[in-house]
Structures are given as C-alpha cells and as structure tokens.
Short mmCIF file of C-alpha atoms and ligand atoms in Angstrom, two decimals:
data_model
loop_
_atom_site.label_atom_id
_atom_site.label_comp_id
_atom_site.label_asym_id
_atom_site.label_seq_id
_atom_site.Cartn_x
_atom_site.Cartn_y
_atom_site.Cartn_z
CA MET A 1 0.00 0.00 0.00
CA THR A 2 1.35 3.44 -0.88
CA LYS A 3 1.66 5.74 2.11
CA VAL A 4 2.29 9.47 2.31
CA SER A 5 2.74 11.25 5.63
CA VAL A 6 2.12 14.94 5.95
CA ILE A 7 3.84 16.70 8.85
CA GLY A 8 1.94 19.78 10.00
CA ALA A 9 -1.87 19.77 9.89
CA GLY A 10 -2.19 23.50 9.30
CA ASN A 11 -3.54 25.18 6.19
CA VAL A 12 -1.06 23.75 3.67
CA GLY A 13 -0.71 20.34 5.34
CA ALA A 14 -4.45 19.70 5.58
CA GLU A 15 -4.98 20.77 1.96
CA VAL A 16 -2.10 18.52 0.82
CA ALA A 17 -3.68 15.61 2.71
CA ARG A 18 -7.11 16.30 1.23
CA ARG A 19 -5.80 16.51 -2.33
CA ILE A 20 -3.83 13.26 -1.94
CA VAL A 21 -6.77 11.20 -0.68
CA GLU A 22 -9.26 12.78 -3.07
CA LYS A 23 -6.99 11.90 -5.98
CA ASN A 24 -6.66 8.37 -4.56
CA LEU A 25 -2.87 8.74 -4.65
CA ALA A 26 -2.06 7.09 -1.31
CA ASP A 27 -3.08 6.42 2.27
CA VAL A 28 -2.32 9.50 4.33
CA VAL A 29 -1.07 10.04 7.87
CA LEU A 30 -1.43 13.61 9.08
CA VAL A 31 0.86 14.58 11.98
CA ASP A 32 0.84 17.67 14.17
CA VAL A 33 2.03 18.63 17.63
CA VAL A 34 -1.35 20.12 18.56
CA GLU A 35 -3.53 17.49 20.19
CA GLY A 36 -6.81 16.75 18.43
CA VAL A 37 -6.26 18.90 15.33
CA PRO A 38 -4.77 16.28 12.98
CA GLN A 39 -7.24 13.69 14.33
CA GLY A 40 -10.21 16.04 13.85
CA LYS A 41 -9.21 17.14 10.34
CA ALA A 42 -8.46 13.56 9.25
CA LEU A 43 -11.80 12.32 10.57
CA ASP A 44 -13.64 15.14 8.82
CA MET A 45 -11.87 14.30 5.52
CA LEU A 46 -12.57 10.59 5.94
CA GLN A 47 -16.26 11.36 6.29
CA SER A 48 -16.18 12.99 2.84
CA ALA A 49 -15.10 9.65 1.28
CA PRO A 50 -18.66 8.34 0.65
CA ILE A 51 -19.43 11.56 -1.22
CA GLU A 52 -16.13 12.07 -3.02
CA GLY A 53 -15.70 8.38 -3.70
CA PHE A 54 -12.13 7.85 -2.60
CA SER A 55 -11.02 4.63 -0.98
CA ASN A 56 -7.70 5.55 0.59
CA SER A 57 -7.45 5.90 4.35
CA ILE A 58 -6.56 9.03 6.26
CA GLU A 59 -5.48 9.11 9.87
CA GLY A 60 -4.49 11.97 12.17
CA THR A 61 -1.96 11.59 14.97
CA ASN A 62 0.46 13.33 17.33
CA ASP A 63 2.77 10.34 17.28
CA TYR A 64 5.65 10.32 14.81
CA SER A 65 5.98 6.54 14.96
CA ASN A 66 2.84 6.39 12.79
CA ILE A 67 4.83 7.67 9.79
CA GLN A 68 6.64 4.31 9.72
CA ASP A 69 7.26 2.98 6.19
CA SER A 70 6.02 6.10 4.41
CA ASP A 71 6.95 6.30 0.73
CA ILE A 72 6.91 10.09 0.88
CA VAL A 73 6.87 12.57 3.76
CA VAL A 74 5.60 16.06 2.95
CA VAL A 75 6.84 18.57 5.52
CA THR A 76 4.64 21.62 6.16
CA ALA A 77 5.29 22.01 9.91
CA GLY A 78 6.30 25.40 11.10
CA LEU A 79 5.12 28.91 11.51
CA ALA A 80 3.52 30.79 8.63
CA ARG A 81 4.52 34.35 7.85
CA LYS A 82 2.53 37.12 9.48
CA PRO A 83 1.99 40.46 7.69
CA GLY A 84 5.23 42.44 7.59
CA MET A 85 7.35 39.43 8.52
CA THR A 86 10.04 38.36 6.04
CA ARG A 87 10.72 34.73 5.29
CA GLU A 88 14.09 35.12 6.96
CA ASP A 89 12.46 36.20 10.27
CA LEU A 90 11.06 32.73 10.44
CA VAL A 91 14.34 31.00 10.00
CA ILE A 92 15.43 30.32 13.55
CA LYS A 93 12.09 29.05 14.83
CA ASN A 94 11.37 26.95 11.77
CA GLY A 95 14.95 25.67 11.77
CA GLN A 96 14.38 24.13 15.20
CA ILE A 97 11.09 22.60 14.08
CA ILE A 98 12.58 21.16 10.88
CA THR A 99 15.54 19.68 12.74
CA GLU A 100 13.16 17.86 15.08
CA VAL A 101 10.90 16.73 12.21
CA SER A 102 13.90 15.52 10.16
CA LYS A 103 15.23 13.43 13.05
CA ASN A 104 11.85 11.71 13.25
CA ILE A 105 11.80 11.10 9.48
CA LYS A 106 15.25 9.55 9.68
CA LYS A 107 14.16 7.37 12.60
CA TYR A 108 10.75 6.19 11.37
CA ALA A 109 10.77 6.57 7.58
CA PRO A 110 14.41 6.07 6.58
CA LYS A 111 13.53 4.99 3.04
CA SER A 112 11.13 7.84 2.23
CA PHE A 113 11.40 10.76 -0.15
CA VAL A 114 10.93 14.15 1.48
CA VAL A 115 8.99 17.00 -0.12
CA MET A 116 9.79 20.13 1.89
CA VAL A 117 7.30 23.02 1.97
CA THR A 118 8.23 24.98 5.12
CA ASN A 119 9.81 28.40 4.67
CA PRO A 120 12.43 29.67 4.14
CA LEU A 121 12.15 26.90 1.63
CA ASP A 122 15.61 26.33 0.20
CA VAL A 123 17.20 26.65 3.63
CA MET A 124 14.78 24.23 5.30
CA THR A 125 15.27 21.74 2.45
CA GLN A 126 19.04 21.84 2.94
CA LEU A 127 18.67 21.58 6.72
CA CYS A 128 16.43 18.51 6.35
CA TRP A 129 18.86 16.90 3.89
CA LYS A 130 21.74 17.46 6.32
CA THR A 131 19.83 16.23 9.36
CA THR A 132 18.44 13.09 7.71
CA GLY A 133 21.66 12.29 5.84
CA PHE A 134 19.47 11.13 2.94
CA ASP A 135 20.85 10.94 -0.62
CA ASN A 136 20.55 14.12 -2.71
CA ASN A 137 17.76 12.73 -4.90
CA ARG A 138 15.50 12.04 -1.90
CA VAL A 139 15.06 15.53 -0.43
CA ILE A 140 13.30 18.04 -2.68
CA GLY A 141 11.86 21.48 -1.96
CA MET A 142 8.63 22.91 -3.37
CA ALA A 143 8.81 26.53 -4.54
CA GLY A 144 9.47 26.91 -8.26
CA ILE A 145 6.26 25.13 -9.25
CA LEU A 146 4.28 27.66 -7.21
CA ASP A 147 6.28 30.70 -8.36
CA THR A 148 5.92 29.53 -11.98
CA ALA A 149 2.17 28.97 -11.56
CA ARG A 150 1.76 32.47 -10.13
CA PHE A 151 3.81 33.96 -12.98
CA ILE A 152 1.70 32.11 -15.56
CA CYS A 153 -1.54 33.24 -13.88
CA PHE A 154 -0.52 36.89 -14.03
CA LEU A 155 0.70 36.54 -17.65
CA SER A 156 -2.62 34.93 -18.55
CA GLU A 157 -4.56 37.73 -16.88
CA GLU A 158 -2.51 40.33 -18.77
CA THR A 159 -2.66 38.74 -22.23
CA LYS A 160 -6.04 36.95 -21.95
CA VAL A 161 -4.29 33.83 -23.27
CA PRO A 162 -5.34 30.72 -21.28
CA ALA A 163 -2.74 29.53 -18.75
CA LYS A 164 -2.46 26.20 -20.57
CA LYS A 165 -0.97 28.01 -23.59
CA ILE A 166 1.70 29.79 -21.56
CA GLU A 167 5.12 28.34 -20.84
CA ALA A 168 7.41 29.76 -18.21
CA VAL A 169 10.21 28.75 -15.86
CA VAL A 170 11.12 30.40 -12.58
CA LEU A 171 14.42 29.45 -10.98
CA GLY A 172 16.36 30.54 -7.92
CA GLY A 173 15.26 30.95 -4.34
CA HIS A 174 11.61 31.15 -3.37
CA GLY A 175 9.81 34.50 -3.46
CA ASP A 176 12.00 37.59 -3.25
CA ALA A 177 15.00 35.68 -4.62
CA MET A 178 13.29 34.00 -7.59
CA VAL A 179 14.75 34.29 -11.10
CA PRO A 180 12.15 34.21 -13.90
CA LEU A 181 13.68 33.13 -17.20
CA VAL A 182 12.27 35.56 -19.74
CA ASP A 183 13.92 33.79 -22.71
CA TYR A 184 12.06 30.60 -21.76
CA THR A 185 8.68 32.29 -21.44
CA PHE A 186 6.25 31.90 -24.32
CA ILE A 187 2.70 33.19 -24.72
CA ASP A 188 0.89 30.89 -27.13
CA GLY A 189 4.25 30.03 -28.70
CA LYS A 190 5.37 33.65 -28.98
CA PRO A 191 8.36 34.97 -26.97
CA VAL A 192 7.00 36.96 -24.04
CA LYS A 193 9.10 40.00 -25.00
CA GLU A 194 7.09 40.24 -28.22
CA ALA A 195 3.76 39.75 -26.46
CA ILE A 196 4.10 42.23 -23.57
CA SER A 197 5.88 45.56 -23.14
CA ALA A 198 9.04 45.58 -21.03
CA ASP A 199 7.33 47.76 -18.40
CA ARG A 200 4.33 45.47 -18.00
CA LEU A 201 6.59 42.41 -17.89
CA ALA A 202 8.72 43.99 -15.16
CA SER A 203 5.64 44.70 -13.07
CA ILE A 204 4.31 41.16 -13.55
CA VAL A 205 7.69 39.78 -12.46
CA GLN A 206 7.55 41.99 -9.39
CA ARG A 207 4.00 40.90 -8.59
CA THR A 208 5.12 37.26 -8.87
CA ARG A 209 8.03 37.91 -6.49
CA ASP A 210 5.55 39.41 -4.03
CA GLY A 211 2.93 36.74 -4.78
CA GLY A 212 2.98 35.27 -1.28
CA ALA A 213 3.00 38.65 0.46
CA GLU A 214 0.00 39.85 -1.59
CA ILE A 215 -2.05 36.95 -0.25
CA VAL A 216 -0.78 37.36 3.34
CA LYS A 217 -1.90 41.00 3.20
CA LEU A 218 -5.38 40.06 1.98
CA LEU A 219 -5.92 37.19 4.40
CA LYS A 220 -4.56 39.12 7.41
CA THR A 221 -3.99 35.86 9.27
CA GLY A 222 -2.17 32.97 7.65
CA SER A 223 -0.69 32.67 4.18
CA ALA A 224 -1.48 31.03 0.84
CA TYR A 225 -2.35 27.35 0.78
CA TYR A 226 -4.47 26.36 -2.22
CA ALA A 227 -1.79 26.87 -4.89
CA PRO A 228 1.04 25.78 -2.53
CA SER A 229 -0.73 22.49 -1.73
CA ALA A 230 -1.47 21.86 -5.42
CA SER A 231 2.24 22.39 -6.15
CA ALA A 232 3.40 19.96 -3.45
CA VAL A 233 0.91 17.32 -4.57
CA GLU A 234 2.16 17.67 -8.16
CA MET A 235 5.57 16.53 -6.84
CA VAL A 236 4.01 13.66 -4.86
CA ASP A 237 2.16 12.51 -7.97
CA CYS A 238 5.33 12.66 -10.10
CA ILE A 239 7.26 10.50 -7.62
CA LEU A 240 4.49 7.94 -6.98
CA ASN A 241 3.58 7.60 -10.66
CA ASP A 242 7.10 7.95 -12.06
CA ARG A 243 5.94 10.81 -14.33
CA LYS A 244 9.46 12.08 -15.12
CA LYS A 245 8.15 15.61 -15.57
CA VAL A 246 10.67 18.43 -15.58
CA LEU A 247 9.63 20.83 -12.83
CA PRO A 248 11.42 23.68 -11.09
CA CYS A 249 12.22 22.40 -7.59
CA SER A 250 14.79 23.11 -4.93
CA VAL A 251 17.49 20.45 -5.18
CA TYR A 252 21.08 19.89 -4.11
CA LEU A 253 23.57 21.30 -6.59
CA LYS A 254 27.06 19.91 -6.86
CA GLY A 255 28.53 22.09 -9.59
CA GLN A 256 25.50 22.52 -11.86
CA TYR A 257 24.93 26.16 -12.79
CA GLY A 258 28.37 26.81 -11.25
CA LEU A 259 26.93 26.29 -7.76
CA LEU A 260 28.24 23.95 -5.10
CA ASP A 261 26.74 22.48 -1.93
CA VAL A 262 23.53 24.46 -1.94
CA PHE A 263 19.80 23.81 -2.45
CA ILE A 264 18.24 26.14 -4.99
CA GLY A 265 15.39 26.02 -7.51
CA VAL A 266 16.37 24.60 -10.90
CA PRO A 267 14.56 22.42 -13.46
CA VAL A 268 14.72 18.79 -12.41
CA LYS A 269 13.18 15.58 -13.69
CA ILE A 270 10.90 14.18 -10.98
CA GLY A 271 10.11 10.47 -11.10
CA ALA A 272 10.19 7.30 -9.03
CA GLY A 273 13.82 8.08 -8.17
CA GLY A 274 12.88 11.50 -6.78
CA ALA A 275 15.09 14.24 -8.20
CA GLU A 276 16.39 12.13 -11.08
CA GLU A 277 18.17 14.60 -13.33
CA ILE A 278 18.99 18.28 -13.10
CA ILE A 279 18.51 20.10 -16.38
CA GLU A 280 21.01 22.87 -17.11
CA LEU A 281 19.45 25.65 -19.15
CA LYS A 282 21.49 28.34 -20.84
CA LEU A 283 21.17 31.50 -18.77
CA THR A 284 22.00 35.12 -19.58
CA GLU A 285 24.82 36.70 -17.57
CA GLU A 286 22.26 38.63 -15.53
CA GLU A 287 20.21 35.51 -14.74
CA LYS A 288 23.37 33.66 -13.75
CA HIS A 289 24.31 36.53 -11.48
CA GLU A 290 20.85 36.55 -9.87
CA LEU A 291 20.89 32.78 -9.38
CA HIS A 292 24.24 33.01 -7.64
CA ARG A 293 23.00 35.87 -5.47
CA SER A 294 19.99 33.76 -4.57
CA ALA A 295 22.27 30.86 -3.61
CA ARG A 296 24.38 33.13 -1.40
CA VAL A 297 21.24 34.16 0.51
CA VAL A 298 20.44 30.46 1.09
CA LYS A 299 23.96 29.75 2.39
CA ASP A 300 23.98 32.81 4.66
CA THR A 301 20.52 32.01 6.03
CA LEU A 302 21.50 28.41 6.68
CA LEU A 303 24.28 29.69 8.95
CA LEU A 304 21.60 31.35 11.13
CA CYS A 305 20.04 27.92 11.75
CA GLU A 306 23.34 26.30 12.53
CA LYS A 307 24.41 28.87 15.16
O1 TXD B 401 6.12 27.85 -1.56
C1 TXD B 401 6.25 27.40 -0.46
N1 TXD B 401 7.21 26.55 -0.20
C2 TXD B 401 5.30 27.78 0.61
C3 TXD B 401 5.72 27.66 1.98
C4 TXD B 401 3.99 28.19 0.32
C5 TXD B 401 3.07 28.36 1.33
C6 TXD B 401 3.40 28.15 2.74
N2 TXD B 401 4.77 27.99 2.96
C7 TXD B 401 5.23 27.65 4.32
O2 TXD B 401 4.68 26.40 4.72
C8 TXD B 401 4.80 28.61 5.42
O3 TXD B 401 5.60 29.77 5.42
C9 TXD B 401 5.02 27.73 6.63
O4 TXD B 401 6.39 27.71 6.96
C10 TXD B 401 4.60 26.34 6.15
C11 TXD B 401 3.20 25.91 6.58
O5 TXD B 401 2.27 26.89 6.21
P1 TXD B 401 0.76 26.82 6.74
O6 TXD B 401 0.03 27.93 6.12
O7 TXD B 401 0.25 25.44 6.61
O8 TXD B 401 1.00 27.14 8.30
P2 TXD B 401 0.04 26.76 9.52
O9 TXD B 401 -1.38 26.76 9.08
O10 TXD B 401 0.46 27.64 10.64
O11 TXD B 401 0.43 25.24 9.87
C12 TXD B 401 1.64 24.86 10.40
C13 TXD B 401 1.38 23.67 11.29
C14 TXD B 401 0.56 24.00 12.55
O12 TXD B 401 -0.60 23.20 12.59
C15 TXD B 401 1.51 23.68 13.69
O13 TXD B 401 0.85 23.18 14.85
C16 TXD B 401 2.38 22.61 13.05
O14 TXD B 401 2.62 23.11 11.74
N3 TXD B 401 3.65 22.35 13.74
C17 TXD B 401 4.17 21.09 13.83
N4 TXD B 401 3.73 19.92 13.37
C18 TXD B 401 4.48 18.82 13.63
N5 TXD B 401 5.64 18.87 14.30
C19 TXD B 401 6.13 20.04 14.78
N6 TXD B 401 7.29 20.10 15.45
C20 TXD B 401 5.37 21.22 14.55
N7 TXD B 401 5.53 22.54 14.88
C21 TXD B 401 4.48 23.19 14.37
#
C-alpha cells in the first residue's frame, strides 16, 4: 500500500492531505504537535469519502511513529509568515522545528522521499537533507512550481491567453530571490518579450516575487495554501507515478549552474527516483548573477540555523 505522511496539519498540510486522498494517490497520515487537530481534520476528511468516492485511508496523529514505512513525507510544519514578517524572520524558529521533524523522518521513515514546503524553503530543504543524511535525490523542496504557476496566472490575466498556452520557468530561491527566465517564457508560442511591453513584464515579475505577500496581506492571518498544496501534490504525484516531468524544484547542486553544496530552484526531472536529473538551461549573464545571489542568501541564512 502506498503511504504518504504529511507533517503539519495547518492550512497547507491539511490541503495537501485532502488533495492526496481525493486523488486516490495514497493512504495519508497527518501529523501535528497540537492534540486533536490532525485527528479532527483527518476524521472530517474521511467522512467525505462516501461523497467524493475515494477509498484511501486518512489518519491523524500526534505520534511520529505512525509515519513508519512512508513512501513520501511532505513537511509543512512550522510557523507561517505574518503580515510584515520576512521569510528570513522565520528562519530560527522553523529551523528548530525542521531539525526535530527531520530526526523523526530519519528514525521512522528512513527509506522515504521528502517534499519540503516549510519556509524559508531552500534553507529548510538543505537543513532537512543534512539532518536526515538522505541521498541528494531524496530531499526536494517545493517553490518553483508555485512561483511559476503564479507567474503564468498573471501573464494569462494580462494577455487573456489561457494559462495552458503559456510556458514559463522560474528558478532561484523562493519568493524575493526568484529568477524568472524571460527567454524561456512563451505566450501561445510567442516569446514573451514580443507579447508584452518591457514595463508590463517587469511589473508582472515583481507581482510574482511578491505573490505570497500579496495573499498574506489580503488574508490578514495565515498565508497562501491552495496553490502551494497543489504544487506539493504535483511533486508527490510525479514520484508515486514515475511521471518524469521536468519541474522547477529546490534540489542539491554539486557544480550545476556553477553552484556547489547548496539547495536552490532549478529544473529537475521528478520520477520514481525522486530528483532524477537536473537540467542545465542556458542563462543570460544577468540571470546567472541573480541565481548566484539567490544561492548566497540560502547559504547565509542556513548559517543562522546552525548557530
Ligand atoms: O512555496 C512554499 N514553499 C510555501 C511555503 C507556500 C506556502 C506556505 N509555505 C510555508 O509552509 C509557510 O511559510 C510555513 O512555513 C509552512 C506551513 O504553512 P501553513 O500555512 O500550513 O501554516 P500553519 O497553518 O500555521 O500550519 C503549520 C502547522 C501547525 O498546525 C503547527 O501546529 C504545526 O505546523 N507544527 C508542527 N507539526 C508537527 N511537528 C512540529 N514540530 C510542529 N511545529 C508546528
């Protein structure tokens, strides 16, 4: 039986769990430190099974030993950003949480793949990889899929071309540090530079960078979770069904893009072997520079966690 554990039963975690069972992808175990919450949410979801027609089980727990033998562990535990708070403000607190979660993954699900969601994303992915000692292909961070989806949404809104006919790739760190690749962005087959003025494109790029903050500001409490959970479940689906789709994810680089010993968002083939192959795209000098700047931020932030 395929089993996916989701750590953190908050907004993103619960939505990830719901999408997984509703798509009949796997049995789900939902874990949280707060007593009753994962159990209550799991029971509520289970009671939707007769209506939605899924047959997989879902169970909520406060006990990490229940993640035993998971094929994939999706990590969403941590604090969400509050208005005005940067991702980096979260680093110390979330670093402690992710260290504890990673030790439990290593102990109870030593053969699993990890899909990291907690912010600051690239840093938490690297911290989890270090703490578990898992191979590079088995720890993958979710950010680029979401940033790319947001970029495509805004481009679609601007051009009135359906999202399905827009191609785009966003690399680099999550959010403020993302690097959209303009030369790989096509609107209905046409280079984006020919479809949109430089000014409009710059403002869409900026809106994408601030995509998370825009939602935090509107919600007032909590942050985005519908598109983030869809993005994480896309990765789960690719691993469980060996899709071999090329998706922008945060993975360990050992020389690719001129970067060493750092997790950062790049295109990677996701299949049954996890992060199977990193694809090296040709970047402009400016994009290369931005990607390297992004990687430096990850390395510097990681030091905060390790103090
Ligand atoms: O693109 C991306 N990667 C992201 C990242 C997109 C959206 C959200 N992103 C980040 O995911 C966000 O900044 C947070 O760091 C996480 C989770 O966001 P969510 O919106 O789900 O936060 P919640 O609703 O506060 O839920 C967090 C849950 C909450 O129920 C806590 O009780 C629980 O995490 N928590 C724990 N669970 C298990 N174990 C431990 N130690 C623990 N500590 C807290």
